Short mmCIF file of C-alpha atoms in Angstrom, two decimals:
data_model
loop_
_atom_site.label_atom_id
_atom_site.label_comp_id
_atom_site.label_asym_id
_atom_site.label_seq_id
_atom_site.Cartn_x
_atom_site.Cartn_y
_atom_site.Cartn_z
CA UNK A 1 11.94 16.59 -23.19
CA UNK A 2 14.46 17.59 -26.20
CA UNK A 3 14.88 15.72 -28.86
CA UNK A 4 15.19 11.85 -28.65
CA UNK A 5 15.65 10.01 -32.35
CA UNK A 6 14.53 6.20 -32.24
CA UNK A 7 17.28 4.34 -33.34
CA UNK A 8 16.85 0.21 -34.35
CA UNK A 9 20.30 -2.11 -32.95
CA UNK A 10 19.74 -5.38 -34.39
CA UNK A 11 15.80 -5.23 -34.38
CA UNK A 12 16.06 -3.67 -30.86
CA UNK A 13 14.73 -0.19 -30.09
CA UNK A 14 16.31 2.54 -27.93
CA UNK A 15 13.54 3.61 -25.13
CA UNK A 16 12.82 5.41 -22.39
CA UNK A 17 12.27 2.79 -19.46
CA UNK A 18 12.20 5.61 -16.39
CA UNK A 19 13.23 9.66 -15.43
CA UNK A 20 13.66 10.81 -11.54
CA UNK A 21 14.67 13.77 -10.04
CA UNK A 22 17.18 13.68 -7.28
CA UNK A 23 16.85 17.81 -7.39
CA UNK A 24 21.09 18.06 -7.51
CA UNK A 25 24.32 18.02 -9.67
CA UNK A 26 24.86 13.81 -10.04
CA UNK A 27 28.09 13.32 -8.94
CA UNK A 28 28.57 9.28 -9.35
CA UNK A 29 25.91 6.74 -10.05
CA UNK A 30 26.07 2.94 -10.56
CA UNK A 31 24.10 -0.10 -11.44
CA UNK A 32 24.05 -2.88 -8.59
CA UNK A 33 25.27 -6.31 -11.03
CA UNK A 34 21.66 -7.90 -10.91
CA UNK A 35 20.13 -4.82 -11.97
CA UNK A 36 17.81 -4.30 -9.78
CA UNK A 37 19.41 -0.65 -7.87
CA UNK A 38 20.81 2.29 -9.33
CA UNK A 39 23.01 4.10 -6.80
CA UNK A 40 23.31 8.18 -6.99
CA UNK A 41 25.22 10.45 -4.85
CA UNK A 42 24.69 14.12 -5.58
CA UNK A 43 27.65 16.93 -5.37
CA UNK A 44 25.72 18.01 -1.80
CA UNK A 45 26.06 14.54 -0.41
CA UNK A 46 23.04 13.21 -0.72
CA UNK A 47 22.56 9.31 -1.31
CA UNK A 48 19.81 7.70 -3.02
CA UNK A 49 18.77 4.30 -4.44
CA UNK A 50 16.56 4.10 -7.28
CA UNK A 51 14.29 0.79 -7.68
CA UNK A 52 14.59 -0.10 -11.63
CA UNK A 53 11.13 -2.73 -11.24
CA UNK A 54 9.16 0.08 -9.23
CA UNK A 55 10.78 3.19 -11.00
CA UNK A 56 10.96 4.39 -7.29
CA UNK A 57 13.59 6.19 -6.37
CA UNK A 58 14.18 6.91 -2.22
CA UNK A 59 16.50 9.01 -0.41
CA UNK A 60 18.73 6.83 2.20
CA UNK A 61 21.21 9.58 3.38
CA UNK A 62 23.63 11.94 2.95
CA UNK A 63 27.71 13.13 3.23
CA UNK A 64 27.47 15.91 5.05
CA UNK A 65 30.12 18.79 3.46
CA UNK A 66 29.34 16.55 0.11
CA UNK A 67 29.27 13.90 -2.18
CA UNK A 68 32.78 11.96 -4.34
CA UNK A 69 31.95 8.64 -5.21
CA UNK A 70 29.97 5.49 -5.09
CA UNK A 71 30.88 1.64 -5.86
CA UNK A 72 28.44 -1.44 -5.11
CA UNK A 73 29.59 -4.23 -3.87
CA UNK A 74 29.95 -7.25 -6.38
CA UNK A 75 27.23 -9.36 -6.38
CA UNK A 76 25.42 -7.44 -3.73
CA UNK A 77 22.70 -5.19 -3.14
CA UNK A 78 25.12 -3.40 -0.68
CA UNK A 79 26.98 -0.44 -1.60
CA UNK A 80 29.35 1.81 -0.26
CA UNK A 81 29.99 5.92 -0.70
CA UNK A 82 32.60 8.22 0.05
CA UNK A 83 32.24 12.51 1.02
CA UNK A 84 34.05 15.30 2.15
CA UNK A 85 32.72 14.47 5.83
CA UNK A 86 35.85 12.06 6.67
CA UNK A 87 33.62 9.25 6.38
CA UNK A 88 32.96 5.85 4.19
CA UNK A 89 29.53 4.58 4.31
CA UNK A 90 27.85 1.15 3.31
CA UNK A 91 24.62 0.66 2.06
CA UNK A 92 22.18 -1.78 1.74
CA UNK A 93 19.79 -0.63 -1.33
CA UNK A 94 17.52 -3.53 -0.84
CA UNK A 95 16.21 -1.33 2.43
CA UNK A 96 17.96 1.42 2.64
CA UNK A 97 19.74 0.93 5.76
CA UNK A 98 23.44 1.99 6.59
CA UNK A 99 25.63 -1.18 7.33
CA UNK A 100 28.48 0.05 8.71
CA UNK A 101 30.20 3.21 8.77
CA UNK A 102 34.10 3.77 8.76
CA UNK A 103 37.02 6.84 8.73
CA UNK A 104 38.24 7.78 5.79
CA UNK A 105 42.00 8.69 6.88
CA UNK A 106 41.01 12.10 5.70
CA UNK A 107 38.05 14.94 5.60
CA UNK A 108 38.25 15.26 1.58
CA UNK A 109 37.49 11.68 0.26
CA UNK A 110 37.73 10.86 -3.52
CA UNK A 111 36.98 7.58 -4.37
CA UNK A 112 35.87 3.97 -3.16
CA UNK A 113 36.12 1.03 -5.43
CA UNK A 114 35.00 -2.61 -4.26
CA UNK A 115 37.39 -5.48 -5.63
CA UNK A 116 35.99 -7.89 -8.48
CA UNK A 117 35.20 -10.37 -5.80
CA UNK A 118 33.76 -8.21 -3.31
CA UNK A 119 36.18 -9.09 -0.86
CA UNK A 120 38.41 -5.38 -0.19
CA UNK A 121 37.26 -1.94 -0.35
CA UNK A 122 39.72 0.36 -1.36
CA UNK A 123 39.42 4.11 -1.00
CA UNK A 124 41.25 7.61 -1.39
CA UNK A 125 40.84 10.72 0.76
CA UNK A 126 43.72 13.78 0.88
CA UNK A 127 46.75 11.30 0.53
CA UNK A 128 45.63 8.23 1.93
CA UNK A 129 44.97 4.72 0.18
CA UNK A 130 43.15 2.63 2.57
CA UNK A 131 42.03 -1.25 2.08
CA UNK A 132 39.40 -2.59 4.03
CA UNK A 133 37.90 -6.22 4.47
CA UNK A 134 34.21 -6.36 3.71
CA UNK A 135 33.43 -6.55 7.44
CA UNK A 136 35.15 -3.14 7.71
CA UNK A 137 38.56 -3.79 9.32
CA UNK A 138 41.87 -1.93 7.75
CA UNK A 139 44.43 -3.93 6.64
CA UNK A 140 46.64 -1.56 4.34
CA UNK A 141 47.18 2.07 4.65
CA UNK A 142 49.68 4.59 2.54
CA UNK A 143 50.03 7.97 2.30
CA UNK A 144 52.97 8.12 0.43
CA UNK A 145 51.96 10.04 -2.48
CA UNK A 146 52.70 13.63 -3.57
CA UNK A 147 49.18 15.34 -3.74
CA UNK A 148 45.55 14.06 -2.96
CA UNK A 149 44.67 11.39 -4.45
CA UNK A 150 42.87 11.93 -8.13
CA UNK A 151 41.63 8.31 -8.69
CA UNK A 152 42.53 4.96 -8.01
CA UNK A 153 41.78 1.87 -9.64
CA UNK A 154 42.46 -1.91 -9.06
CA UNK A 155 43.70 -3.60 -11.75
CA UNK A 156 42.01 -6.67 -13.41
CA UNK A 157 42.63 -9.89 -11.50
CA UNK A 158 42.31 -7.54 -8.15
CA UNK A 159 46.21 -8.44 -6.92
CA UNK A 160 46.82 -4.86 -6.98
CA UNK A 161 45.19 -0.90 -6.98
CA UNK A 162 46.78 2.20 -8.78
CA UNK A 163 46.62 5.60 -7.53
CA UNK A 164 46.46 8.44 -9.63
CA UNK A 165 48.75 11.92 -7.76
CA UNK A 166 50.66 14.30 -8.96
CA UNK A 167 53.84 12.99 -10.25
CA UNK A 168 52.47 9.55 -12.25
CA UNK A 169 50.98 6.62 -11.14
CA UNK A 170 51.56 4.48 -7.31
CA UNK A 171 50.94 1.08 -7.93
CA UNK A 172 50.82 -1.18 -4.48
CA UNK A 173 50.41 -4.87 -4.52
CA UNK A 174 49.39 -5.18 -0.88
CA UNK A 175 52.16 -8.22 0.21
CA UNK A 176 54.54 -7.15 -2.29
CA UNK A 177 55.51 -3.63 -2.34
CA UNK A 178 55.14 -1.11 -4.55
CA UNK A 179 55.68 0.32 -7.52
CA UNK A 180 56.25 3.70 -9.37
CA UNK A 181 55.51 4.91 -12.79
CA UNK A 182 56.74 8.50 -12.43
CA UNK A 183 55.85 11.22 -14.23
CA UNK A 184 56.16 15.11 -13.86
CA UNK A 185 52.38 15.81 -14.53
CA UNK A 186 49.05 15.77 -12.65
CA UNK A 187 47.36 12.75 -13.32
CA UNK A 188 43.40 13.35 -13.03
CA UNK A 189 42.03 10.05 -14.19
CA UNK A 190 43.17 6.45 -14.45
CA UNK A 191 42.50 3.30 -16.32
CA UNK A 192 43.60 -0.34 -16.78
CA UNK A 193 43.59 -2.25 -20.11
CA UNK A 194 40.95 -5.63 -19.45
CA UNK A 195 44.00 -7.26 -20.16
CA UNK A 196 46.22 -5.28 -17.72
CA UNK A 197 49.13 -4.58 -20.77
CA UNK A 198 48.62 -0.92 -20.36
CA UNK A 199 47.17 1.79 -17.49
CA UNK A 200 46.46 5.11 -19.10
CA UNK A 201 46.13 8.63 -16.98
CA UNK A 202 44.41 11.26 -18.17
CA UNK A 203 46.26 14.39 -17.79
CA UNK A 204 45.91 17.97 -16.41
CA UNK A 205 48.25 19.51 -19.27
CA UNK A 206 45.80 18.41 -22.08
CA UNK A 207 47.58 15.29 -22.77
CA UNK A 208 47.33 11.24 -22.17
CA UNK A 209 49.87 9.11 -20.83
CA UNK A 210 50.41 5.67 -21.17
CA UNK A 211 52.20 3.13 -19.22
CA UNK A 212 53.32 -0.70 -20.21
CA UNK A 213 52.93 -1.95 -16.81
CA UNK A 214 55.10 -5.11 -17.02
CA UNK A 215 58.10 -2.67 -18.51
CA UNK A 216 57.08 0.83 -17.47
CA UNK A 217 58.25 1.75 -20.12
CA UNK A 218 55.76 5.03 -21.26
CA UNK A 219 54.43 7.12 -23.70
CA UNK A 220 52.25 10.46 -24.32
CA UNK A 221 49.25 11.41 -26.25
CA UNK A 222 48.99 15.50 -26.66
CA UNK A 223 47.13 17.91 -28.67
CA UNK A 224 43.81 17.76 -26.75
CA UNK A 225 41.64 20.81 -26.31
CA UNK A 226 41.28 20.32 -22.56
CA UNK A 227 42.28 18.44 -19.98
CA UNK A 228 41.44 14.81 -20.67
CA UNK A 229 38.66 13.28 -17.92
CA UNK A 230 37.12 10.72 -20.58
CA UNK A 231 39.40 7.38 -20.64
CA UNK A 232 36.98 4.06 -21.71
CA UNK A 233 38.91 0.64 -22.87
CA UNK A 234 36.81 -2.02 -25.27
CA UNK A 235 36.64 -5.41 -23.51
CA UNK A 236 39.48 -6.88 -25.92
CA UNK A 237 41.70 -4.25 -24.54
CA UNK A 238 42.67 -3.66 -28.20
CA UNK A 239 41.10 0.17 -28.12
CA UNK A 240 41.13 3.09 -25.86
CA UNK A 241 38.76 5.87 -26.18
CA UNK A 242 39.94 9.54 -24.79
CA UNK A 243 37.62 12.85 -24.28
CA UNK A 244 39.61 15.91 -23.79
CA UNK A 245 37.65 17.47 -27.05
CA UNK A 246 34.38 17.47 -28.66
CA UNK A 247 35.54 14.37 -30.44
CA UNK A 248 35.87 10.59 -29.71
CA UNK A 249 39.58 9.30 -30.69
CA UNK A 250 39.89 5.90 -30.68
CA UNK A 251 43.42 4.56 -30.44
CA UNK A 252 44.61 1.17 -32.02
CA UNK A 253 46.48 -0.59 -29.02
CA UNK A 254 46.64 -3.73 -30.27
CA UNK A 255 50.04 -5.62 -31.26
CA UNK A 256 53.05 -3.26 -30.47
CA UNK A 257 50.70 -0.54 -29.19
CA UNK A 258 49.50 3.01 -30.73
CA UNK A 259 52.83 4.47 -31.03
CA UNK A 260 53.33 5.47 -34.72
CA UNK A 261 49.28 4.56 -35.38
CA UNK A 262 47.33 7.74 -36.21
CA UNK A 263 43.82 7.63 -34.24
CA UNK A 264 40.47 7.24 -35.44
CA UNK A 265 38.28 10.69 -35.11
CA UNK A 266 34.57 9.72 -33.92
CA UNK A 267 32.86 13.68 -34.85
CA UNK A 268 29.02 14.36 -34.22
CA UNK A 269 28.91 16.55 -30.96
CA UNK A 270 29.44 20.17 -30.67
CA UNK A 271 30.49 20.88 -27.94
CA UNK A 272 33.11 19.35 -25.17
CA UNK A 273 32.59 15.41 -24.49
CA UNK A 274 32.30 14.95 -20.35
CA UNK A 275 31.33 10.85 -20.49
CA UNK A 276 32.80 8.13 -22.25
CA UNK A 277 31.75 4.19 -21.57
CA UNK A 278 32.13 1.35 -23.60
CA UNK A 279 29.66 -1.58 -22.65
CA UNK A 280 31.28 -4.22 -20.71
CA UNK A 281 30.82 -7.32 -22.87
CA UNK A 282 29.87 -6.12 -26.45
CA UNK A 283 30.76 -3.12 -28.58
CA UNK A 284 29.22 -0.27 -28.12
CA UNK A 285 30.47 2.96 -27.01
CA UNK A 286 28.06 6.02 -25.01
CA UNK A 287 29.08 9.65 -25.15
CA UNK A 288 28.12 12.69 -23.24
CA UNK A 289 28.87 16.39 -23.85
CA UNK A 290 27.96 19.47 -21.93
CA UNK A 291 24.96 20.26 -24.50
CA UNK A 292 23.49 17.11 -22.68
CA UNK A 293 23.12 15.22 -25.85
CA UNK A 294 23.77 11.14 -25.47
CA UNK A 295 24.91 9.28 -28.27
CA UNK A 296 25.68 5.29 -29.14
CA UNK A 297 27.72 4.37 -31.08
CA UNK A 298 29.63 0.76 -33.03
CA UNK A 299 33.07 2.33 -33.47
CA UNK A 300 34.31 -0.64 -34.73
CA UNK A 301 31.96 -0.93 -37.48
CA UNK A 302 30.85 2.63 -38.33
CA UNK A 303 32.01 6.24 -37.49
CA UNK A 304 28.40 7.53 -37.07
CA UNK A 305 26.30 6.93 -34.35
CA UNK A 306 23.68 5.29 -34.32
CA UNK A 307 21.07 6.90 -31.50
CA UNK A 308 21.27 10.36 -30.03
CA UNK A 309 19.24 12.10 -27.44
CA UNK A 310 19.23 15.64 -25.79
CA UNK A 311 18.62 15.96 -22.48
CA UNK A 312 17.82 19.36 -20.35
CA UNK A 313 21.49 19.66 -19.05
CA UNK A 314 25.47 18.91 -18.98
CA UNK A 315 25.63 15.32 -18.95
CA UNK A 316 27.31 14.45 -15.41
CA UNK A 317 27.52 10.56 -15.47
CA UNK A 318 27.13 7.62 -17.78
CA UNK A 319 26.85 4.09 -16.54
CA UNK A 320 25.98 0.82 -18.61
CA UNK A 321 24.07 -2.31 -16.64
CA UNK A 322 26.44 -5.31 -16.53
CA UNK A 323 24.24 -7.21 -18.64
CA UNK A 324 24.89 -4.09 -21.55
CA UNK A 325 20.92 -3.49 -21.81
CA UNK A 326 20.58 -0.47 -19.84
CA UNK A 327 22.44 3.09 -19.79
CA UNK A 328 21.32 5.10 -16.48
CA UNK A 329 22.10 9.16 -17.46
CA UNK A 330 23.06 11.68 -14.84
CA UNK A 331 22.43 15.19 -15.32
CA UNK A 332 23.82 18.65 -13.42
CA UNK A 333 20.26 19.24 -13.07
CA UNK A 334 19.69 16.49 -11.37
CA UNK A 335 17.39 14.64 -13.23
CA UNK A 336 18.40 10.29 -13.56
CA UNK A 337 17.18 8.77 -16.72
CA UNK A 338 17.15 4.76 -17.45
CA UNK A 339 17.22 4.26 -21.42
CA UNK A 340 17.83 0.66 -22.99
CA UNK A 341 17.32 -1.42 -25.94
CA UNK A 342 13.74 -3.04 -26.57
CA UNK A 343 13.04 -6.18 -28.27
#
């Protein structure tokens, strides 16, 4: 395999802990919160649960017409996924069986994202937002938006979910009613502050906007390369980190925000960055670029990384375990790798 440097993180060493081959682009992929199960839906549909203890990976099922997105269910070892079939399915990785299957509202589904407390479902397909108890009943349903659906996104405490259209931002607060944050753009990507101060979109024009959600009042980041898919907040919600380049720029949104702040420039990859996560609970940032070379990095305390590795193709997906030990990698070729820190 290319290149992998050891790298030492407070007497810990960066190693290889397991590689499968799910044999297709990796669309999504997730670690179930014991971290036990990583989840992986491929671009063709196909689901699979891989067995971190056993380094066993088994194929459960598929999305017929193809594969969108994959959340597990807090606290679970269920899971549900999303395709371009119409349908939502749930999952339980434990042994492989499908739980329960439900309509999407629409053939071309998006996303699914389980609330913090594992209590609502929410998903996207064409224009419809639907919520769903965890025993599969619908309680909320809206199509107003202007386009399909990019991304949606629930914001901290769970009270409400943000959906990313054409136009800006719908936020609904199921009870309550719902918001707008307009905007003239196509919004590709969103994401909410920890602290829910700020949701960010990532833009089709190249740019970044950024919404104060209490005012609405708004803002824009330009000059990107590309269009911007890479949006990761720090846990203090004090820093964003954007793609849209083959740089990291880390934006200073503490205090009165980054207006008038110039960004910090994280530069060691060649070529176009297509993952960005920050660990949930310390400090560390991973990148991806379509090279397929992974680095770590302390942003806050250095501008070099600390750990890089090359994989055989375009990095696809990124996800950290919730305890911050483990980073599964997701490749177009569809090869899974589990890397973490020893000692």
């Amino acid at each position: 395999m290319p290149g992998m440097r050891s790298a030492q993180r407070g007497g810990r060493q960066v190693i290889e802990h397991w590689q499968i081959d799910v044999e297709d682009y990796v669309q999504d992929l997730a670690w179930s919160s014991d971290g036990q199960f990583v989840a992986i839906i491929t671009v063709e549909g196909q689901v699979w649960v891989c067995h971190h203890a056993n380094q066993i990976a088994v194929h459960i099922g598929e999305h017929k017409g193809g594969g969108a997105s994959l959340s597990w269910r807090p606290g679970t070892t269920e899971f549900s996924t999303i395709g371009h079939d119409g349908f939502i399915r749930h999952w339980n990785a434990a042994n492989g069986s499908l739980l329960m299957q439900l309509e999407s509202g629409a053939s071309w589904g998006t996303r699914v994202v389980w609330k913090s407390n594992g209590q609502r479902l929410a998903s996207a397909a064409g224009k419809s937002l639907q919520l769903f108890t965890a025993e599969g009943k619908l309680v909320y349903e809206s199509s107003d938006h202007a386009s399909t659906i990019a991304d949606i996104a629930w914001n901290p405490d769970g009270s409400a979910i943000a959906v990313a259209a054409y136009f800006g931002v719908t936020l609904h607060i199921p009870g309550k009613g719902v918001r707008h944050y307009k905007w003239k753009g196509s919004s590709l990507i969103l994401a909410w502050s920890p602290t829910a101060k700020y949701l960010v979109t990532g833009e089709q024009d190249s740019s970044v906007h950024i919404w104060y959600v209490k005012t609405g009042k708004d803002s824009q980041m330009t000059g990107f390369a590309t269009k911007v898919l890479e949006l990761s907040w720090h846990r203090s919600g004090d820093y964003l980190a954007t793609g849209g380049s083959d740089s990291i720029i880390l934006w200073d949104c503490s205090g009165a925000g980054p207006e008038g702040r110039e960004p910090r420039m994280l530069e060691a990859h060649a070529t176009r960055l297509t993952q960005l996560t920050f660990q949930s609970k310390g400090d560390d940032i991973a990148s991806a670029d379509a090279d397929g070379i992974v680095m770590l990095w302390t942003p806050l305390k250095s501008s070099e990384p600390y750990f890089f590795r090359g994989f055989d193709s375009m990095i696809t997906r990124l996800a950290w375990s919730s305890d911050d030990q483990r980073l599964v990698v997701g490749e177009r070729d569809g090869k899974v790798t589990s890397i973490g820190f020893q000692g």
